[in-house]
XYZ file of C-alpha atoms in Angstrom:
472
model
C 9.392 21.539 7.839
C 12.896 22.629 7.142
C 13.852 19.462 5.093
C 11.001 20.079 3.027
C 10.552 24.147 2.550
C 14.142 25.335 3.290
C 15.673 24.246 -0.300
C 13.065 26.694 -1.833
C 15.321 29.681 -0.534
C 18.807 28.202 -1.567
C 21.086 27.994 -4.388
C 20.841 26.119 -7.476
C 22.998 22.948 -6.146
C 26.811 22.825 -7.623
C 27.596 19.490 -9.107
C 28.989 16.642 -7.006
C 27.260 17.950 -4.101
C 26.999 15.255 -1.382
C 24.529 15.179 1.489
C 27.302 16.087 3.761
C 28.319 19.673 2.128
C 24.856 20.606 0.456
C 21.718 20.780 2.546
C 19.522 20.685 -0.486
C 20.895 17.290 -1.484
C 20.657 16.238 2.397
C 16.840 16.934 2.302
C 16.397 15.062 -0.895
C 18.465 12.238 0.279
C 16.714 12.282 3.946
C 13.460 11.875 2.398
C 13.911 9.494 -0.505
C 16.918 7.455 0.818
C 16.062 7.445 4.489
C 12.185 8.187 5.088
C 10.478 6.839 2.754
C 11.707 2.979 2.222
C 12.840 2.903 6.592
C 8.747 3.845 7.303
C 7.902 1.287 5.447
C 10.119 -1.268 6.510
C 9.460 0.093 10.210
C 5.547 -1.157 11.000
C 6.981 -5.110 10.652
C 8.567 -4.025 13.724
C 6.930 -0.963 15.286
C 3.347 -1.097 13.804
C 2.577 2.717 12.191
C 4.165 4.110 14.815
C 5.097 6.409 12.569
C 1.384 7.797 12.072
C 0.570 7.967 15.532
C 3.538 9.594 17.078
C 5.468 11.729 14.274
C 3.114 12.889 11.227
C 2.929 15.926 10.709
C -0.514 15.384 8.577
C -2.133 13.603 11.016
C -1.276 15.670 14.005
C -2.159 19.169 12.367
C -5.923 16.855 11.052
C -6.659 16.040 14.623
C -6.011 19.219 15.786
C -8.068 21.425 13.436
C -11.186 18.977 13.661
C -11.073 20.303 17.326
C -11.969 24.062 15.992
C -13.350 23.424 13.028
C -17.069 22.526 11.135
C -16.812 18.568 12.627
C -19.079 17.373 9.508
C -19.526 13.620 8.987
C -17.780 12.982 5.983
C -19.359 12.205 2.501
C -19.962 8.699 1.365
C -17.352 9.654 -1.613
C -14.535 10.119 1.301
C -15.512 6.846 3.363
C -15.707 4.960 -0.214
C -12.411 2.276 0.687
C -11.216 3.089 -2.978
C -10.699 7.006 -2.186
C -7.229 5.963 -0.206
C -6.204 3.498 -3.728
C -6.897 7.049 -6.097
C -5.335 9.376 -3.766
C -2.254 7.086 -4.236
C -2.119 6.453 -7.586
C -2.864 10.455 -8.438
C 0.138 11.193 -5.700
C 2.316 8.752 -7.335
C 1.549 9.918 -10.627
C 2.117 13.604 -9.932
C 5.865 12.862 -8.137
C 6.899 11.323 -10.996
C 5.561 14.129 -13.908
C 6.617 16.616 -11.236
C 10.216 14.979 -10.955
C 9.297 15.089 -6.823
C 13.146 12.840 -6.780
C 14.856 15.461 -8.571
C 13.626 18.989 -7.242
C 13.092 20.518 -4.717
C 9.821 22.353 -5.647
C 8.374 19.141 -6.313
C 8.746 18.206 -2.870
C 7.478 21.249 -1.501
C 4.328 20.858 -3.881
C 3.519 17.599 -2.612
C 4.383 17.148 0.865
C 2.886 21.070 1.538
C 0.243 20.326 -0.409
C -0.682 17.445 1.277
C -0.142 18.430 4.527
C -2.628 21.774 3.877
C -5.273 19.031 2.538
C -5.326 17.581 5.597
C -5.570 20.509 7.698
C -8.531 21.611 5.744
C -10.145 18.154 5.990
C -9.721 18.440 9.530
C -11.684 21.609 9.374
C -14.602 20.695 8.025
C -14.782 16.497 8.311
C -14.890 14.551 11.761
C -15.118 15.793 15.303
C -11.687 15.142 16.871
C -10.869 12.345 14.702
C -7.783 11.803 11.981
C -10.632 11.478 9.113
C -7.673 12.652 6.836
C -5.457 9.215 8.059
C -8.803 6.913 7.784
C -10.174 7.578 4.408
C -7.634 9.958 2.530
C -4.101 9.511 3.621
C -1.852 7.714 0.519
C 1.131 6.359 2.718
C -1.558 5.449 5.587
C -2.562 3.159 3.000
C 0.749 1.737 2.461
C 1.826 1.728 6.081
C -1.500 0.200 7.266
C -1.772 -2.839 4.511
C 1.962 -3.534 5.278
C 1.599 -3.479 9.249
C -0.568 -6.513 8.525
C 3.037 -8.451 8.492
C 4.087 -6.796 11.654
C 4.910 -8.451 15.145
C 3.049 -5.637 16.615
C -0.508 -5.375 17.387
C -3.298 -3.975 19.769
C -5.592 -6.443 20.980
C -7.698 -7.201 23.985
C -6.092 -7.693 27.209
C -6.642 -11.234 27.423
C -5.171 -14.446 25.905
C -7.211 -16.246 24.115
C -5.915 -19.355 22.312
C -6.640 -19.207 18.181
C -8.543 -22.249 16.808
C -9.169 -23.293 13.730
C -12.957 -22.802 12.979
C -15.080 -25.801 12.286
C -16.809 -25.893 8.770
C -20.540 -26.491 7.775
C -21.476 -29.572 7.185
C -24.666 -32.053 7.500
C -22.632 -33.921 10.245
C -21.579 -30.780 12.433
C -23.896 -27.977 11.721
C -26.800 -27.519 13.875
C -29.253 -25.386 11.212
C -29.222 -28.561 8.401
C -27.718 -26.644 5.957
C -25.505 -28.640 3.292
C -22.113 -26.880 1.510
C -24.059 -26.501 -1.530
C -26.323 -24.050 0.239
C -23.287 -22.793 1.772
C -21.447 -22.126 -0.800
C -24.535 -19.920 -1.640
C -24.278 -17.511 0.701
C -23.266 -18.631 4.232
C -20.803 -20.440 6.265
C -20.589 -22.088 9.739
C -19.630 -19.801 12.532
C -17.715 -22.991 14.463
C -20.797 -23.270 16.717
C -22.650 -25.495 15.277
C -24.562 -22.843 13.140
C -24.564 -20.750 10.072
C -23.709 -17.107 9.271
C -23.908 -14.881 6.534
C -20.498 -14.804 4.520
C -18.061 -12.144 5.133
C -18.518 -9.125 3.227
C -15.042 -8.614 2.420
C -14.989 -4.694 2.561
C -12.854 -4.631 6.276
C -14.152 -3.504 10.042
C -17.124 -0.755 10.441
C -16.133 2.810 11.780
C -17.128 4.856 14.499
C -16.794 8.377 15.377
C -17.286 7.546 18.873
C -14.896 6.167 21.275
C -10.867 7.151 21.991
C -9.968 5.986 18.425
C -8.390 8.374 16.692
C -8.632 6.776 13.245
C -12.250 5.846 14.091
C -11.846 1.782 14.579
C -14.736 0.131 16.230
C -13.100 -1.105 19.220
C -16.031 -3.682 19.578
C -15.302 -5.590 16.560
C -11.291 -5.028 16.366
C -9.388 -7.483 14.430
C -7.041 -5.916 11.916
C -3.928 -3.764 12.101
C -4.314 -1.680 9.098
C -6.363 1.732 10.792
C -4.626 1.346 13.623
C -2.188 4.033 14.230
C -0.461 3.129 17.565
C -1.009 5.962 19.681
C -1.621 4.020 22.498
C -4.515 5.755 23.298
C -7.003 3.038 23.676
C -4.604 1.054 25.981
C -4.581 4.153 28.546
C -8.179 4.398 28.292
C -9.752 1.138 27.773
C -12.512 -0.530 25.445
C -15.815 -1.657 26.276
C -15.312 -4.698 24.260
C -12.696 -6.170 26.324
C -14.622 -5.464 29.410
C -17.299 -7.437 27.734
C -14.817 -10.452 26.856
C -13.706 -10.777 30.824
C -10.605 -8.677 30.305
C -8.673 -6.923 33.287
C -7.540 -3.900 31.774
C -8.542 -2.326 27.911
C -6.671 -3.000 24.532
C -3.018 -4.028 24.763
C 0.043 -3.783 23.184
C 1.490 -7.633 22.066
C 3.605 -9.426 19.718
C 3.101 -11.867 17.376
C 5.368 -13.871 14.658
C 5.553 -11.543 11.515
C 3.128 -12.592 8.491
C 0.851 -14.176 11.178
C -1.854 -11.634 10.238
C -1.778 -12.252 6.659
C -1.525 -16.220 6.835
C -4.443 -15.830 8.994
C -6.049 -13.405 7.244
C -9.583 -14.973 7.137
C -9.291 -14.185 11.065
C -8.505 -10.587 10.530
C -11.132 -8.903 8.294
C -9.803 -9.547 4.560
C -10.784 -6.270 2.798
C -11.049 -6.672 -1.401
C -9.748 -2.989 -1.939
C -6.314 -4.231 -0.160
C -5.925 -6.712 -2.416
C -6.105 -4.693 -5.400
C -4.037 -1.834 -3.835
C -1.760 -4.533 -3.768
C -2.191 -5.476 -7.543
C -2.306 -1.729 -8.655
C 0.311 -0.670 -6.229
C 2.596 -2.790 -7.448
C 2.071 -1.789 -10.720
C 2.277 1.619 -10.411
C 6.052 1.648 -8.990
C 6.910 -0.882 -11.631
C 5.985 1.717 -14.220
C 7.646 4.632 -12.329
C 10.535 2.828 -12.290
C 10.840 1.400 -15.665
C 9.532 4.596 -17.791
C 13.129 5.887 -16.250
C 15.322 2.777 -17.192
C 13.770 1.166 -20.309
C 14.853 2.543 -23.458
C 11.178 1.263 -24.916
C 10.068 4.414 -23.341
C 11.138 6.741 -25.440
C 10.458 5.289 -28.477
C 6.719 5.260 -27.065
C 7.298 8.607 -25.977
C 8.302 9.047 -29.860
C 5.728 7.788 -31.418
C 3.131 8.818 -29.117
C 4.208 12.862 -29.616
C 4.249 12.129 -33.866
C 0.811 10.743 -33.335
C -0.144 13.681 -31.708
C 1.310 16.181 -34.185
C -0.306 14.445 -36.817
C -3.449 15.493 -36.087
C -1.712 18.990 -35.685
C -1.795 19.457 -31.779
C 1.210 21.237 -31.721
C 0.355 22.603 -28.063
C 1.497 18.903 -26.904
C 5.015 20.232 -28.106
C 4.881 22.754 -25.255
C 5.635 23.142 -21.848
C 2.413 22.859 -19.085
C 2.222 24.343 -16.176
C 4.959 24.035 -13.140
C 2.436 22.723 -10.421
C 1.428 19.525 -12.937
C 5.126 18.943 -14.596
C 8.827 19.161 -14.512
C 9.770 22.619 -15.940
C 13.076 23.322 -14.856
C 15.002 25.010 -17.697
C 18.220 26.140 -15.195
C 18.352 22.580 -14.672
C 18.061 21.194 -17.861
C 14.735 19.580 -17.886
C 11.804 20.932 -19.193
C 8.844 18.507 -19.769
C 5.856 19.065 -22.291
C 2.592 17.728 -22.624
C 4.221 14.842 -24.727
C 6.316 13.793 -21.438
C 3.030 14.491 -19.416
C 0.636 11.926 -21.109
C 3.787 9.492 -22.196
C 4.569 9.101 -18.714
C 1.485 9.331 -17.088
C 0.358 6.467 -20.230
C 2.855 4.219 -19.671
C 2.143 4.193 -15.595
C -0.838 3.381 -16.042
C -0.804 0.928 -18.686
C 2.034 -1.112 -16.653
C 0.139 -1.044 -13.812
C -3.156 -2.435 -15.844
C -0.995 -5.098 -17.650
C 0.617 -6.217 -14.037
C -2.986 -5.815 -12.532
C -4.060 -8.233 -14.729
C -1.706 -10.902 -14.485
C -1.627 -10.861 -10.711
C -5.781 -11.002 -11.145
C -5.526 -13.659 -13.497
C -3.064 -15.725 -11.711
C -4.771 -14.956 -8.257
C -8.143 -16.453 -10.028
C -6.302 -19.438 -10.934
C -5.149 -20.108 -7.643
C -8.211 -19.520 -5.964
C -10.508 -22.075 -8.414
C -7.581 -24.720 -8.149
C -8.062 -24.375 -4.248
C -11.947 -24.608 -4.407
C -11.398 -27.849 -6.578
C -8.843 -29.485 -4.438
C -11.307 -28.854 -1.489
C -10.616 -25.243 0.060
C -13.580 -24.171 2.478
C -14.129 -21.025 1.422
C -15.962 -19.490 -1.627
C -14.287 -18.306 -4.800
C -14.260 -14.654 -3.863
C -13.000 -15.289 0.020
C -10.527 -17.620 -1.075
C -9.448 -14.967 -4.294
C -8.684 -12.130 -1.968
C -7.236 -14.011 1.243
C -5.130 -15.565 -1.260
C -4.278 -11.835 -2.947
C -2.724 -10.606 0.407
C -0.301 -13.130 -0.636
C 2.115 -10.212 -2.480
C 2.388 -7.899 0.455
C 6.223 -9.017 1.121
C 6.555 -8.532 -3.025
C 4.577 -5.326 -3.263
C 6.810 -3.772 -0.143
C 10.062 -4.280 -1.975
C 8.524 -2.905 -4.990
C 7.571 0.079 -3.891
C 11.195 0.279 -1.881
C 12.898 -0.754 -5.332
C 10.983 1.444 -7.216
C 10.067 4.797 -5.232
C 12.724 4.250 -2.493
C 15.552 3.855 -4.928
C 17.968 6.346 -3.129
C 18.394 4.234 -0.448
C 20.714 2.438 -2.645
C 23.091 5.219 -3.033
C 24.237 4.671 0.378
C 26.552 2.288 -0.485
C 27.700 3.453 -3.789
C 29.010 6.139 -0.931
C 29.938 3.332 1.065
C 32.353 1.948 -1.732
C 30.298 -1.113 -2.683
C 30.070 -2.071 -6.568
C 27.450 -2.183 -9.039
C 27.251 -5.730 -8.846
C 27.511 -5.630 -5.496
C 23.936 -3.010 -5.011
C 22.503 -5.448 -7.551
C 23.474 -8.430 -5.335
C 21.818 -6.806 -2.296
C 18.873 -5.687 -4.582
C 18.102 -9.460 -5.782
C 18.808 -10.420 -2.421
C 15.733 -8.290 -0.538
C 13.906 -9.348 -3.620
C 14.301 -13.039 -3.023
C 13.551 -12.595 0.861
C 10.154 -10.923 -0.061
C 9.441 -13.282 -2.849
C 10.089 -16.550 -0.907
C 8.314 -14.724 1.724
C 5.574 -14.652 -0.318
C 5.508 -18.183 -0.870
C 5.495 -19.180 2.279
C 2.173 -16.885 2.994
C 0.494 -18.344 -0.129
C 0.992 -21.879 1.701
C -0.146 -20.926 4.981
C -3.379 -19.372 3.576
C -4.325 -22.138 1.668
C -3.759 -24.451 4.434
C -6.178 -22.547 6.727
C -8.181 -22.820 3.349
C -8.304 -26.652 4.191
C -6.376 -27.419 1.299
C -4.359 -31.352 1.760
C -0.723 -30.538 1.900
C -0.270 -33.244 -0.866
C -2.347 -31.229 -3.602
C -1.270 -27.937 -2.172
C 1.466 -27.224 -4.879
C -0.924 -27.088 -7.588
C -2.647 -23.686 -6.855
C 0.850 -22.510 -5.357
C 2.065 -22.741 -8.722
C -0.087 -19.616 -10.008
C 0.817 -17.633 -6.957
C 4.640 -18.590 -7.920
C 4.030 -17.362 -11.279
C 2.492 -13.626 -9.834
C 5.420 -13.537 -7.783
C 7.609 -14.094 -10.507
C 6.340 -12.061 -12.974
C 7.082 -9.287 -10.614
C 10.387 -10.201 -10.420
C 11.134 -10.371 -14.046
C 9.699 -6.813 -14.469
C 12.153 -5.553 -11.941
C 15.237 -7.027 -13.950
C 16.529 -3.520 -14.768
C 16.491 -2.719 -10.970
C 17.786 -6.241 -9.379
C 20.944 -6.520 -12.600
């Protein structure tokens, strides 16, 4: 609480204040350099660890649904693309709000946030973190990412991972052939047919230990769960029902395994277009800082405006929506409001669209070189292809004071751009190597496999070239 509301109550910060003489600048450098980018990082080794043992938000949530009106929540809150708009809107806001730069802006978002999900807790869920299921912005991020960590909950009992069998005349008990597959089912590995996955992620109970209300019973993926630990103290009825010992425990696992296996693990579309949008989104609040194209679009969007005489636009809006710091020497107006909030979004479309596009590609290319899966399975297993990329982006991007650190340190420009292009190529390689490994569980022949890896290259890359003002 002190790193975030203390600053309010001191001094306008002298210049060439370090982190080490001005307790202002420390807060702003242990959120943005420190927090932010190392929680990220931290669930490929620790899971969201994070969530379940140190938020604040989810903590104070938990605790007020214990006194409060325990409500179920609305269908608009347990809607999977409520987390995806709380995120962008967040984003958005830190960057009118200048949330790197002031201290105010930090207050406004992190206090805000943390009072939303207090209040949430009052009314919604009945001793449950409904706040960190449906709501939460960085429980997003944190729980798509953990999806490459080497830390999981699972059932305590090994059971060895197969391949599953697919549908055919020759192996599948009902008689159906992969043209009626392909329709609307596929083979369970039994000898018999299913319904195809509905691609929307694991159901949600209000009953049981879970905290973040995961359905112990049909546990698979990583992302809701919080690692509290809670259910291995207290057990699940759905291991006692596989033959286990003992309840849900903690194990390891290589990292990516989730994600290369993702048809194993509950594939959920809205992740893959957090990851699209996501992406996008830090691109643009990156580059409406560093390209000079911005202001000439900020230019010509404000004459455009004053030509149809809305000289309001020319003023200054309100301090809880933007940057209006005159002391400091940065005042926005409604021009910087919409040019900013514009060009995020219109990034994030344009990058949206090329990682759909290319995504598409990849996906039909599979289909045709014999991937058993339909085009919509096979499109967003193949999308959580970007989660290395997307990670670095948003560390790039909205973690970019981490970098600082060893300007301190003595290292060159070159030499931050070095490391820069450096994490870059890890994640984007990475990547790669994930795109690969999903379309070989697709079934795809290793000698045609290059063909839709190409398109997945190209999404990867086109990342890459829109972070050339950050990597050089």
């Amino acid at each position: 609480m002190a790193i975030v509301f203390l600053p309010l109550f001191l001094p306008e910060v002298p210049e060439n204040a370090k982190p080490w003489n001005n307790f202002t600048v420390f807060s702003n450098f242990t959120i943005w350099a420190l927090w932010f980018p190392l929680i990220l990082l931290s669930v490929i080794l620790f899971a969201r660890s994070w969530c379940g043992f140190f938020c604040p938000q989810g903590a104070v949530s938990e605790w007020a649904s214990y006194y409060g009106l325990q409500k179920r929540p609305p269908a608009w809150m347990r809607w999977q693309g409520t987390p995806i708009v709380s995120f962008l809107l967040i984003t958005i806001l830190g960057q009118t709000l200048g949330v790197r730069d002031h201290p105010e802006a930090i207050a406004e978002l992190f206090g805000g946030t943390l009072l939303a999900a207090m209040v949430v807790g009052l009314i919604y869920g009945k001793y449950k973190r409904v706040w960190c299921r449906h709501l939460c912005p960085i429980g997003l991020l944190l729980g798509i990412f953990s999806r490459l960590g080497i830390l999981y909950f699972a059932c305590d009992k090994k059971k060895k991972l197969t391949e599953e069998k697919q549908c055919t005349e020759k192996s599948c008990s009902c008689g159906n052939d992969e043209l009626e597959l392909a329709e609307g089912k596929e083979c369970t590995g039994k000898g018999e047919c299913r319904n195809k996955p509905q691609l929307v992620g694991e159901p949600c109970t209000e009953k049981g230990v879970c905290p973040t209300m995961i359905d112990l019973r049909h546990k698979k993926e990583s992302r809701h769960c919080i690692a509290c630990c809670r259910c291995v103290k207290l057990g699940s009825s759905r291991c006692v029902t596989l033959g286990a010992s003992r309840g849900m425990a903690m194990k390891t696992r290589p990292p990516g395994e989730e994600v290369a296996m993702i048809h194993r693990y509950s594939p959920n579309i809205f992740e893959t277009f957090f990851l699209f949008l996501g992406t996008g989104i830090a691109l643009g609040g990156f580059l409406w800082i560093a390209l000079p194209f911005f202001q000439e679009y900020r230019h010509t969007f404000g004459e455009w405006l004053f030509s149809y005489e809305w000289y309001w636009a020319g003023n200054s809006g309100p301090g809880w929506l933007m940057s209006v710091h005159p002391q400091r020497g940065e005042s926005f107006t409604w021009v910087d409001f919409f040019s900013i909030t514009s060009f995020m979004l219109g990034f994030m479309f344009l990058l949206t669209f090329v990682l759909f596009a290319m995504t598409a590609l990849s996906a039909w290319l599979a289909i045709k070189l014999g991937a058993k899966r339909y085009f919509w399975q096979s499109f967003v297993e193949l999308g959580y292809q970007y989660a290395p990329v997307a990670m670095i982006s948003l560390i790039l991007g909205l973690g970019v004071e981490l970098f600082y650190v060893f300007t301190w340190l003595g290292f060159t420009h070159q030499s931050i751009g070095t490391i820069k292009f450096s994490l870059f190529a890890l994640a984007f390689f990475w990547s790669i190597l994930l795109g690969n490994q999903i379309l070989a569980w697709q079934r795809v022949n290793i000698k045609v496999r290059w063909l839709p890896l190409i398109p997945c290259i190209i999404g990867s890359a086109s990342i890459g070239m829109a972070w050339n003002y950050a990597l050089f």
